[in-house]
Coordinates of C-alpha atoms and ligand atoms in Angstrom, one line a residue:
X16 CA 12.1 32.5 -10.3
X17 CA 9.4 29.8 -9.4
X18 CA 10.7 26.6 -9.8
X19 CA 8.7 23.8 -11.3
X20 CA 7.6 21.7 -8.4
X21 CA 9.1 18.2 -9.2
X22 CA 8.9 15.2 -6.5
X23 CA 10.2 11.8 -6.9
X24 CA 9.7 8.8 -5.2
X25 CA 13.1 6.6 -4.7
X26 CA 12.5 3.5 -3.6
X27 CA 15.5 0.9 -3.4
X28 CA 14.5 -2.3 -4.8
X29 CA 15.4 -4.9 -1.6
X30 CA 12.0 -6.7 -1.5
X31 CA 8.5 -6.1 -2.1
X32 CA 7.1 -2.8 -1.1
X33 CA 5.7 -2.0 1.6
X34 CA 2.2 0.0 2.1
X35 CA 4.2 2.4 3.9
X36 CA 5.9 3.0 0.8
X37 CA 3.0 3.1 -1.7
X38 CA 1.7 5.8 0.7
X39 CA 5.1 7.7 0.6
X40 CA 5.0 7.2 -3.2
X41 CA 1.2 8.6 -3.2
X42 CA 1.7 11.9 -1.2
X43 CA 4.8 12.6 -3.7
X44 CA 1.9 12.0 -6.7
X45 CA -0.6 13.9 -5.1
X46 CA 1.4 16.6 -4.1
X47 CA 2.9 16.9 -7.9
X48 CA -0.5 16.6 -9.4
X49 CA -2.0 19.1 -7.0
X50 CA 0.7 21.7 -7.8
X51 CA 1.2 20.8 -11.8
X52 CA 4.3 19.3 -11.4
X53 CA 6.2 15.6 -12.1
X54 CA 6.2 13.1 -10.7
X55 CA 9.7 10.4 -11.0
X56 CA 10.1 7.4 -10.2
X57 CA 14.0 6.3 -9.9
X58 CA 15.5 3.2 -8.3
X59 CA 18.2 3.9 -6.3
X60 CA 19.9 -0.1 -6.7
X61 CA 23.2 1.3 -5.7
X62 CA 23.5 -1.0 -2.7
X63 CA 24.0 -4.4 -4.9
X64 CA 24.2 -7.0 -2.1
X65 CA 20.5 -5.6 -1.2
X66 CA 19.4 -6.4 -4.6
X67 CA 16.0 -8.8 -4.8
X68 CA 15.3 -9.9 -8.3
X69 CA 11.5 -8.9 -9.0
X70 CA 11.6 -5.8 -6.7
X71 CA 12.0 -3.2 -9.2
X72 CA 8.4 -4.7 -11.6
X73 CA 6.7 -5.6 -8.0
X74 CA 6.7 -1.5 -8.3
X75 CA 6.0 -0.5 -11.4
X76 CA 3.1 -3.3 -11.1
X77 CA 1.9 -1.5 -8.0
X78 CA 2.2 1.6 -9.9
X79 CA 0.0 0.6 -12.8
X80 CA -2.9 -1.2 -10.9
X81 CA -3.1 1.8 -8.4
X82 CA -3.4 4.1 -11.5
X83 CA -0.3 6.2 -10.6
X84 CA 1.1 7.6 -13.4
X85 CA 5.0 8.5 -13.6
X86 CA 6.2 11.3 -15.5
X87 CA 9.6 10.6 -16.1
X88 CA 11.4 7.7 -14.9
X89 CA 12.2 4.5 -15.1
X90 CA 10.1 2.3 -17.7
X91 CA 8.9 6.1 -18.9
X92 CA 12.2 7.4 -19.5
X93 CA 12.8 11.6 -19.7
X94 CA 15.4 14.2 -19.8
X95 CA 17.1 13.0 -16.9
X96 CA 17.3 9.4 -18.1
X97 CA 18.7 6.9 -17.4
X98 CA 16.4 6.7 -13.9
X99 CA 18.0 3.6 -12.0
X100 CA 21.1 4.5 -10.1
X101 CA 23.1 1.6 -11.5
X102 CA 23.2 2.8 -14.9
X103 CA 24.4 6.4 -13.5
X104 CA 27.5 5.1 -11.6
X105 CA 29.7 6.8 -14.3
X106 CA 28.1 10.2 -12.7
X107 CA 28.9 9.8 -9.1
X108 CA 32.7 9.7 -8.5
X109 CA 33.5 13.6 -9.6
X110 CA 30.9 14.7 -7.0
X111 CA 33.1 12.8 -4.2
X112 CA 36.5 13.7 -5.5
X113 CA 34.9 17.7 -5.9
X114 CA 34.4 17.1 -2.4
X115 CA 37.9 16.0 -1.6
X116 CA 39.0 18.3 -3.0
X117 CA 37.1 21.0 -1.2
X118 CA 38.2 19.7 2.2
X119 CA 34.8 18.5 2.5
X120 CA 36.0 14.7 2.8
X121 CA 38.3 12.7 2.7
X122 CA 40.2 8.9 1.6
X123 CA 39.9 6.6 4.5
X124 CA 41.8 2.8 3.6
X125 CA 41.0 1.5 7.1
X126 CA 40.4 -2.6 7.4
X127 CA 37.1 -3.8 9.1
X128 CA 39.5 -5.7 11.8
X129 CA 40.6 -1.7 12.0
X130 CA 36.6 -0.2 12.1
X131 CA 36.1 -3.1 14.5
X132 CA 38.7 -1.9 16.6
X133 CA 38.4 1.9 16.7
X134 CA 34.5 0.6 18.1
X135 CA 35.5 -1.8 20.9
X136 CA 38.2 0.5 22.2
X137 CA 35.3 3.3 21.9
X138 CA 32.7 1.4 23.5
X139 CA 34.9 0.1 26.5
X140 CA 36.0 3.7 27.1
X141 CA 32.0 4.6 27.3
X142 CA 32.2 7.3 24.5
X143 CA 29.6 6.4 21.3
X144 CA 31.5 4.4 18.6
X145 CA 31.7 6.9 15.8
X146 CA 34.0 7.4 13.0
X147 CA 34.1 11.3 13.3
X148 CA 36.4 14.4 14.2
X149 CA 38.0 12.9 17.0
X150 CA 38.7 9.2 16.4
X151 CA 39.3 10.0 12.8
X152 CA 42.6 10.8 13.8
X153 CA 44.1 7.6 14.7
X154 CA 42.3 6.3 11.4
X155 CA 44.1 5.5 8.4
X156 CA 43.0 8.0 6.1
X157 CA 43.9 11.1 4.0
X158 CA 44.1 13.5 6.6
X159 CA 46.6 10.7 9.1
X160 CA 48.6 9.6 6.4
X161 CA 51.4 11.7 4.2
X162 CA 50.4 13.0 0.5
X163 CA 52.7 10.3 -0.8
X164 CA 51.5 7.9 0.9
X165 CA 47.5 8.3 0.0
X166 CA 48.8 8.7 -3.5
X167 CA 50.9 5.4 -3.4
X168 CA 47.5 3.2 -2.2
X169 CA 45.5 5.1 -4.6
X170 CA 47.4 4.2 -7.6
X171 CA 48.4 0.1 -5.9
X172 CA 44.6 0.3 -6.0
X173 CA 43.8 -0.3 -2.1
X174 CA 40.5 -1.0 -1.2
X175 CA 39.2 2.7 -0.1
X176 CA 36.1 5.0 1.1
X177 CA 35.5 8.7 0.6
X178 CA 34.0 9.8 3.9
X179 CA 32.4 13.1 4.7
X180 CA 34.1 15.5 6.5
X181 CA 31.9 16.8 9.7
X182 CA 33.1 19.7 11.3
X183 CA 33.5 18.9 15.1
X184 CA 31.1 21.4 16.3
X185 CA 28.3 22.7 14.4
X186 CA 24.8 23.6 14.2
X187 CA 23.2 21.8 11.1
X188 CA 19.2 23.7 11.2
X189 CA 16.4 23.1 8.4
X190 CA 13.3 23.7 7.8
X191 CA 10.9 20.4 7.5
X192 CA 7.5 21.3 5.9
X193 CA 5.4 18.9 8.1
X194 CA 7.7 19.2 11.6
X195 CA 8.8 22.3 11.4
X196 CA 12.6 23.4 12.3
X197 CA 15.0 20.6 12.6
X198 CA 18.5 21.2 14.2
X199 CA 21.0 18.7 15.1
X200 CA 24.7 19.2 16.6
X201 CA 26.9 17.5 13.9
X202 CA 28.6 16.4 17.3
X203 CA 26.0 13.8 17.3
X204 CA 26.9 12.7 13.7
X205 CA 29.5 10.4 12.2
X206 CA 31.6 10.8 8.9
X207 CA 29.5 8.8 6.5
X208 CA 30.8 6.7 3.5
X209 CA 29.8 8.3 0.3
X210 CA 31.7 6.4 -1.6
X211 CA 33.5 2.9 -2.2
X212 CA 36.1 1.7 -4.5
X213 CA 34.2 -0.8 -6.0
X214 CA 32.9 2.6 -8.1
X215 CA 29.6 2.8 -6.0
X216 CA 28.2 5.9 -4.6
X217 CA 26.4 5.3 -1.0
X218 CA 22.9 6.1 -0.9
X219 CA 23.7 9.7 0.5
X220 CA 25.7 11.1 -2.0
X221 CA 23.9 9.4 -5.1
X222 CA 20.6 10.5 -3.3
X223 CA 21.2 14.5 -3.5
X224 CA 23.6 14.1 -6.7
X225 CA 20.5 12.8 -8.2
X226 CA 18.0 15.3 -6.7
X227 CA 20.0 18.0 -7.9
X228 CA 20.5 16.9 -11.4
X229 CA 17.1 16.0 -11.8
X230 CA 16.0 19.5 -10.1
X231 CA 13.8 17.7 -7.7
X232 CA 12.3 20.9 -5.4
X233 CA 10.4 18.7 -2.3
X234 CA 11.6 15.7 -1.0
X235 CA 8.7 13.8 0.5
X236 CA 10.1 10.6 2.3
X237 CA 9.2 8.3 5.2
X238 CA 10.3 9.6 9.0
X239 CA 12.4 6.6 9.3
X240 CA 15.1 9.5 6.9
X241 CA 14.8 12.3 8.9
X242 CA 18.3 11.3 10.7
X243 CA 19.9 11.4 7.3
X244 CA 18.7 14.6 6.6
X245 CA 21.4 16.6 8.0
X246 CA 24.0 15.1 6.0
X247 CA 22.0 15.6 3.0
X248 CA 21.9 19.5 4.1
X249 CA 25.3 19.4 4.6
X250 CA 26.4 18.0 1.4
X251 CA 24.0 20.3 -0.3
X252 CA 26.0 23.4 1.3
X253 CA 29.5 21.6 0.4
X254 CA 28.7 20.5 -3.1
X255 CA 27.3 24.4 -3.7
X256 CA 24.2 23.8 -4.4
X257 CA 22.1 25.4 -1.4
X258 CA 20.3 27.5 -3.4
X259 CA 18.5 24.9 -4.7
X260 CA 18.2 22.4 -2.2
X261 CA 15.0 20.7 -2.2
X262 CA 12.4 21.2 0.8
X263 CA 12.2 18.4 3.4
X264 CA 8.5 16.8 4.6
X265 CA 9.2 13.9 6.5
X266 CA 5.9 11.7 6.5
X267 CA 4.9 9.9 10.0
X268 CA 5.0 6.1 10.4
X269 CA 2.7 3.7 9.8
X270 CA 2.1 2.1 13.1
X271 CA 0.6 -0.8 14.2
X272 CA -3.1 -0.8 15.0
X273 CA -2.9 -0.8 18.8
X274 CA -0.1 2.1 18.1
X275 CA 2.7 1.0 19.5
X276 CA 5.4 0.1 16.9
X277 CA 5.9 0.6 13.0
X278 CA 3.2 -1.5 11.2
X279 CA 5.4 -4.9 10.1
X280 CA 4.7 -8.1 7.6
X281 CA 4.1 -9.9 11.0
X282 CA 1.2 -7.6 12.5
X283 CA 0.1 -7.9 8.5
X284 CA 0.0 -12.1 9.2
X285 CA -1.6 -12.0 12.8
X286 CA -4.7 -9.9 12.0
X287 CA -5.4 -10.8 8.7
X288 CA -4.5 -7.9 6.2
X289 CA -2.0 -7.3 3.6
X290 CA 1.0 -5.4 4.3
X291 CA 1.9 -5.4 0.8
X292 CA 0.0 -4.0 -2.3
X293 CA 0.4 -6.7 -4.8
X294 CA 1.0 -10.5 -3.6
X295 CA 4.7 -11.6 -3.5
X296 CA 7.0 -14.4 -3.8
X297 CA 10.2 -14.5 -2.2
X298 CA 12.4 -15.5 -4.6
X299 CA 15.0 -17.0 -1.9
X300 CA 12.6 -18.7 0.2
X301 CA 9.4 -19.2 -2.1
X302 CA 7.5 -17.7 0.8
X303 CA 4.3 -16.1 -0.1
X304 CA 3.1 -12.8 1.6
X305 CA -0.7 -11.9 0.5
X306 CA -1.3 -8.2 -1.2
X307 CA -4.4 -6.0 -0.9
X308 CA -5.3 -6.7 -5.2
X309 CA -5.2 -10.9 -4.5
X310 CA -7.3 -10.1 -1.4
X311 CA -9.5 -8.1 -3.9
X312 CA -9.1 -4.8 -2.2
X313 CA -10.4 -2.5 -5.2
X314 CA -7.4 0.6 -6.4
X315 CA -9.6 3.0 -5.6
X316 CA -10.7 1.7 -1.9
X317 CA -6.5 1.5 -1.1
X318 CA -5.9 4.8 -2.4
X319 CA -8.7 6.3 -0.4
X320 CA -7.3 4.6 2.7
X321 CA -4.0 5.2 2.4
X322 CA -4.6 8.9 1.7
X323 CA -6.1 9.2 5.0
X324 CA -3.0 7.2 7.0
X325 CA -1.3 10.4 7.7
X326 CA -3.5 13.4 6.1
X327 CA -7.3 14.8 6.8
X328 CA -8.8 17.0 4.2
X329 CA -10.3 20.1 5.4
X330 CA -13.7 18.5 6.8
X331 CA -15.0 15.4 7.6
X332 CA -15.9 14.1 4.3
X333 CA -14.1 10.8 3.7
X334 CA -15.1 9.9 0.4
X335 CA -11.8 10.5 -2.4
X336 CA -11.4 9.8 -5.6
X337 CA -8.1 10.0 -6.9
X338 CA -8.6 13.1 -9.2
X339 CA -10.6 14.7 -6.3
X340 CA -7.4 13.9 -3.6
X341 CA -5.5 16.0 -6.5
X342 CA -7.6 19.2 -5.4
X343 CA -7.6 18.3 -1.7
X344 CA -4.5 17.3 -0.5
X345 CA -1.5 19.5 1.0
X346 CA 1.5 19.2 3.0
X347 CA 0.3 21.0 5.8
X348 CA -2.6 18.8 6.3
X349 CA -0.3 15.8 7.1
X350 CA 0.0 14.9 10.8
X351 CA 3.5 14.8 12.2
X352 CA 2.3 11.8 14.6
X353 CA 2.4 7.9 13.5
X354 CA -1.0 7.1 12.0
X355 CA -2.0 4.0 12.9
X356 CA -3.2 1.3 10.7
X357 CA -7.4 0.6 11.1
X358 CA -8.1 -2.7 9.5
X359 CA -12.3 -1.8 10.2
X360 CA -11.7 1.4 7.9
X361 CA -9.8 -0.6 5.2
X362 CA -13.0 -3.1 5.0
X363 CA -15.4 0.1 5.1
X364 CA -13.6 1.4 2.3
X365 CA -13.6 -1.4 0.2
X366 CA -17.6 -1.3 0.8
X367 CA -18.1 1.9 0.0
X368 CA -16.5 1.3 -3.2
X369 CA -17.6 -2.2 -4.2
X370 CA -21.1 -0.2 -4.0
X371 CA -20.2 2.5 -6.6
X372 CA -19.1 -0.6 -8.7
X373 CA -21.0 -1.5 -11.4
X374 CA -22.5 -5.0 -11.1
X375 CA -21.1 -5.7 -14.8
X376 CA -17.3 -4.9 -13.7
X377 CA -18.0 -6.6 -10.4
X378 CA -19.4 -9.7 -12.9
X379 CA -16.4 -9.7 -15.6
X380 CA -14.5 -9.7 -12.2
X381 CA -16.1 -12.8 -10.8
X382 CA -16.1 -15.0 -13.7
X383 CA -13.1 -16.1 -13.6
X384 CA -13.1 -16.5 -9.8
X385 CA -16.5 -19.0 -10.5
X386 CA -15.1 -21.3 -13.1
X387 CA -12.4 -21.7 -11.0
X388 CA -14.5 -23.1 -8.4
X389 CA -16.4 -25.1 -11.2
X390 CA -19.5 -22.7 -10.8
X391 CA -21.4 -22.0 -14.1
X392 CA -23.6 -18.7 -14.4
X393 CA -24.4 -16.9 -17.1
X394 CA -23.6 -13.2 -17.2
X395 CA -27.0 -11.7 -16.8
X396 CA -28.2 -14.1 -13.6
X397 CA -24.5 -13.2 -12.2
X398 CA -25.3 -9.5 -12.6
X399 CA -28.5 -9.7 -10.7
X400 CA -27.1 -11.6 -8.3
X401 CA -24.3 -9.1 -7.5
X402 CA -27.0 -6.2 -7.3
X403 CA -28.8 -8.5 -4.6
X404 CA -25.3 -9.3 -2.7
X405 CA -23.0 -6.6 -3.0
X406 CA -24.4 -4.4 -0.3
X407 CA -24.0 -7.0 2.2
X408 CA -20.5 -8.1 1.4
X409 CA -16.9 -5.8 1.3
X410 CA -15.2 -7.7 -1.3
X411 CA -17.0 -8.9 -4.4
X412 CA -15.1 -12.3 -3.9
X413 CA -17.5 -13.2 -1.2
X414 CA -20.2 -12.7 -3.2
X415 CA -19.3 -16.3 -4.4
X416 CA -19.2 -18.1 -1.1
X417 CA -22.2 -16.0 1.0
X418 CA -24.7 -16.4 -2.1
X419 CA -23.6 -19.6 -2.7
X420 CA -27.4 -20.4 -3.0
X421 CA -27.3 -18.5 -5.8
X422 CA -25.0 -21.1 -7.9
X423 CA -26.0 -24.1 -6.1
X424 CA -29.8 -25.8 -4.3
X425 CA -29.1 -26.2 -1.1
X426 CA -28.4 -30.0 0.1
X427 CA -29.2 -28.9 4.3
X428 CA -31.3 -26.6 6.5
X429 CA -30.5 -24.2 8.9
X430 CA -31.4 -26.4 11.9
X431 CA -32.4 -24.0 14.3
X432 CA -35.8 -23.6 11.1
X433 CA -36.0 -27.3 10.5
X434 CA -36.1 -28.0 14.5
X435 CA -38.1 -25.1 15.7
X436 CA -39.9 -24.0 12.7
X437 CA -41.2 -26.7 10.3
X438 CA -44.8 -27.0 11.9
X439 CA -47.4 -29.2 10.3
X440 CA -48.7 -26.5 8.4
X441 CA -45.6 -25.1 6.9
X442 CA -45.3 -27.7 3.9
X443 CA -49.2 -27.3 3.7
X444 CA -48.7 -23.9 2.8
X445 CA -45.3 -24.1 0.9
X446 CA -47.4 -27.1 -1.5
X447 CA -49.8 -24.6 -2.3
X448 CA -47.9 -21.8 -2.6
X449 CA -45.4 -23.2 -4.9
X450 CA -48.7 -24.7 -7.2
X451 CA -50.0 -20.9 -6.9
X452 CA -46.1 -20.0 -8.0
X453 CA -46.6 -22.5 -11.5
X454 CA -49.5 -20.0 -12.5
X455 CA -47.8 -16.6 -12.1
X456 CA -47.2 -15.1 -15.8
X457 CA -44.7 -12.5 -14.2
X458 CA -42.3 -14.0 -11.6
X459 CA -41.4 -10.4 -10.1
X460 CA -41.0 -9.8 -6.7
X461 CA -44.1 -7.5 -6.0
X462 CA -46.5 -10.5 -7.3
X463 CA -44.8 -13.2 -5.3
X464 CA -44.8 -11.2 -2.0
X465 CA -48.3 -10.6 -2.9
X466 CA -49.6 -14.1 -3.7
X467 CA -47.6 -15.3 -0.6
X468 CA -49.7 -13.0 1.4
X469 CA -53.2 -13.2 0.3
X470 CA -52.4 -16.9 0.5
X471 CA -51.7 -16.3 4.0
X472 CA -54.8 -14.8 4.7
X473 CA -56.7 -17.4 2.7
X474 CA -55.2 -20.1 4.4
X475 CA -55.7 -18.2 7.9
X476 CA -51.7 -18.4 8.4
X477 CA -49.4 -16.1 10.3
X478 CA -46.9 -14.9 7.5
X479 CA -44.4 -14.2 10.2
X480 CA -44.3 -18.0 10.9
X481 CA -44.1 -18.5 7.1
X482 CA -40.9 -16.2 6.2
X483 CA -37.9 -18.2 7.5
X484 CA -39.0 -21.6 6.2
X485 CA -39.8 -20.2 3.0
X486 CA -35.7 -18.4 3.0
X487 CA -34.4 -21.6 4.4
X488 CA -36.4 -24.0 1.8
X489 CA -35.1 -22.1 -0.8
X490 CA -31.5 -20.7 0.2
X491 CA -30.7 -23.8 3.1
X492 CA -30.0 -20.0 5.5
X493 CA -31.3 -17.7 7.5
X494 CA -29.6 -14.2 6.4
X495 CA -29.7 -12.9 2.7
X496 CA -31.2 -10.6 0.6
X497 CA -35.2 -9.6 0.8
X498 CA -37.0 -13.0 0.3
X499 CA -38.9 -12.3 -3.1
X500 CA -36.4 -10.5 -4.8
X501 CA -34.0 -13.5 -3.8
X502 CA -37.2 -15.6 -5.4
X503 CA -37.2 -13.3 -8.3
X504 CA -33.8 -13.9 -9.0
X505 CA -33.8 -17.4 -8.6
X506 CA -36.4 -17.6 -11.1
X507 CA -39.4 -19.7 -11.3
X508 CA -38.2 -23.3 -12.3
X509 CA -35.8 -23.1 -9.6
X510 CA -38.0 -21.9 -6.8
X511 CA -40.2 -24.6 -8.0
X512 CA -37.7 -27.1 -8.0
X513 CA -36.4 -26.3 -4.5
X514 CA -40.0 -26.0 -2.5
X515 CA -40.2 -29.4 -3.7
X516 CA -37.2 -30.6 -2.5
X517 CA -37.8 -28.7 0.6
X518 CA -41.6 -30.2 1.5
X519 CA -40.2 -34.0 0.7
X520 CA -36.9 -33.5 2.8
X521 CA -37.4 -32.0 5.7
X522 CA -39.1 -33.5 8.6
X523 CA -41.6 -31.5 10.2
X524 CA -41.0 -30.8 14.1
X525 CA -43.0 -31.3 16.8
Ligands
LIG804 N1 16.2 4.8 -1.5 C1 15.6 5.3 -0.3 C2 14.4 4.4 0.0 O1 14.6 3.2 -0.2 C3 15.1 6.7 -0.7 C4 14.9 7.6 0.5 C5 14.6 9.0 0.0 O2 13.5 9.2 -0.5 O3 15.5 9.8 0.0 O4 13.4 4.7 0.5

């Protein structure tokens, strides 16, 4: 029978996470989306000293502004409930002692001064310092030390780990959906903990206990858990559940942008980009690292761009919403090589979406952002001025500080205009144009452009002479929107207001 596909995404909460996670968390939604399935969303918290206050709402946060939606899971709840690991602890333990039990592991009460040991005699002897099939056996452990004796520091309560047993010799082999066969001597492997006496399952074995109760079928997880995978095959085969082990795809690193190297906070600090979705506060240090929402990256533009750090739909189009990703995406499609990180495609996406913005979200957006900065505008002027600006900007918080001659008259001049520029006959012309300007019944752009010209002519002036001072005596810059409709928005008692400032302030050049 066809199992339901159901994916989950596991993160444990040790700090903020990572864009490398949000993508790993992404591919699992697209993938359930795209084949009708759910999508979970558990915390695996069973590694306490790791624990970072905050880390668990930094996700759900991430979650909710990136429009992911979890089907069951924590904050959601669901069949499988509860969804964090530390409320399951009470589920754990029989799976180890089945295990045990089976021959498949095993009590080991060994000291770290002991661990420590078993290493350094290892490492001098030049053989890789590994608790497994050999060196077990001068370990203090359940298969060293007489029935009677396990039992007696069982019951005195002695401080103990359940180990996997790894057969000496063996071929572990499975099949990875994005790299194809994977097969590892469990030679090369070491008895892992699975679980402590403090009552705590390891990552491993609460990690497939977890899968298989909550009948996940495809793992989707970041490369850097591919060498865990073969324990996790194992344990499926010795806890009998092979039948229904989940499939494997092992998603490629996010590198750095040159390409060398897994893409860190500090790249993230050097070149000017988050490496973490949301902004966050460390709550040890009080250190703040920026997210790509405080740096007003839009969802939509990080989804897009994430999408593509790893996967390429079927052609070249590079435009996705997140209900059209649904259709596209597939396991196949995702590259088994590191994809590096392209701050310039970031930006471009954030463009391409700040266009298909509407300039009354991109206004209730800004509002705030002005009063902040003590800049009063009503609504409607803001909303103009965003259609004039957004093309030339990739965030809308720009918008603020490149238009600021939108908000505020200039008080200076683009000197290489006033120097160069500002002939005799330019504040002749600008006089009469702005007195030509008090007439106009419609101050639209087509009227202005055209009185400006047929003054030209009338005055027997060069309008190309005439553009930049007018754009500087009114904006104080060069670069901007098309001159009239920037006049146009400005509106007429401004305009007026600021040739005059402009003829009596600056000095005409000689
Ligand atoms: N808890 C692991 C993590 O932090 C989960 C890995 C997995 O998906 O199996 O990423």
């Amino acid at each position: 029978m066809e199992r339901r596909v159901r994916v989950r995404f596991a993160p444990s909460p040790t700090g903020p996470l990572h864009i490398g996670g949000v993508r790993t968390a992404l591919y699992n939604y697209l993938f359930a989306r795209k084949n009708d399935g759910d999508f979970l969303l558990r915390i695996e918290d069973t590694d306490q000293n790791r624990f970072v206050p905050g880390a668990e709402e930094y996700i759900i946060e991430t979650f909710k502004w990136l429009g992911l939606k979890i089907d069951e899971g924590v904050t959601v709840g669901g069949p499988h409930a509860p969804y964090r690991q530390s409320e399951r602890q009470h589920i754990y333990r029989q799976y180890a002692e089945q295990l045990v039990a089976d021959d498949k592991a095993y009590y080991a009460f060994d000291t770290t001064e002991e661990l420590d040991a078993m290493r350094e005699k290892l490492e001098a002897s030049k053989l890789p310092a590994k608790y497994d099939a050999a060196s077990r056996m001068s370990m203090k452990n359940s298969l060293t030390l007489s029935e009677d004796e396990v039992k007696e520091r069982l019951a005195g309560n002695q401080p103990y780990v359940i180990r996997i047993k790894l057969p000496r010799k063996e071929e572990v082999r499975f099949h990875d959906v994005i790299r194809g066969w994977v097969v590892v001597q469990t030679s090369q492997m070491d008895d892992k903990v699975l679980f402590k006496s403090d009552g705590m399952p390891t990552y491993h074995l609460a990690n497939i206990v977890d899968d298989y109760l909550m009948k996940i079928t495809h793992v989707i997880r970041g490369e850097e858990w591919l060498p865990s995978a073969p324990l996790h095959v194992l344990l499926y085969k010795y806890l009998g559940w092979e039948d229904v082990m989940p499939q494997f795809a092992h998603l490629p690193l996010l590198l750095k942008p040159e390409g060398n190297g897994k893409l860190s906070k500090r790249d993230g600090d050097k070149l000017g980009f988050p490496v973490f979705p949301l902004e966050w506060k460390d709550p040890s240090t009080g250190e703040i690292s920026s997210g790509y929402r405080e740096s007003g990256y839009l969802p939509e533009a990080v989804i897009n761009m994430l999408s593509f750090l790893g996967w390429h739909p079927k052609d070249n189009r590079e435009l996705f919403g997140l209900n059209e990703l649904f259709e596209e995406f597939t396991l196949e499609r995702v590259s088994k090589n590191g994809a590096k990180f392209d701050l310039n495609k970031a930006l471009w996406f954030n463009h391409q979406y700040l266009q298909m913005q509407s300039n009354e979200d991109i206004a209730q957006y800004l509002i705030p952002l002005l009063s902040h900065n003590k800049i009063e505008a009503e609504t409607n002027y803001l909303i103009k001025v965003i259609g004039l600006m957004k093309s030339k900007v990739n965030f809308a918080n720009e918008i603020p500080e490149k238009g600021k001659y939108f908000f505020i008259a200039p008080n200076s001049y683009d000197q290489s205009v006033v120097q160069k520029k500002w002939k005799d006959f330019v504040p002749v012309f600008i006089e009469a144009y702005l007195n030509k300007l008090k007439n106009l019944t419609e101050f639209k752009n087509e009227e202005l452009e055209e009185t400006f010209k047929s003054l030209c002519s009338e005055m027997n002036l060069n309008a190309g002479h005439l553009m930049q001072p007018l754009r500087v005596a009114v904006s104080g810059e060069l670069g901007g929107p098309p001159i009239f409709e920037l006049l146009e928005v400005l509106g007429k008692d401004e305009v007026i207001d600021r040739l005059q400032k402009a003829v009596k302030n600056i000095p005409v050049c000689t």
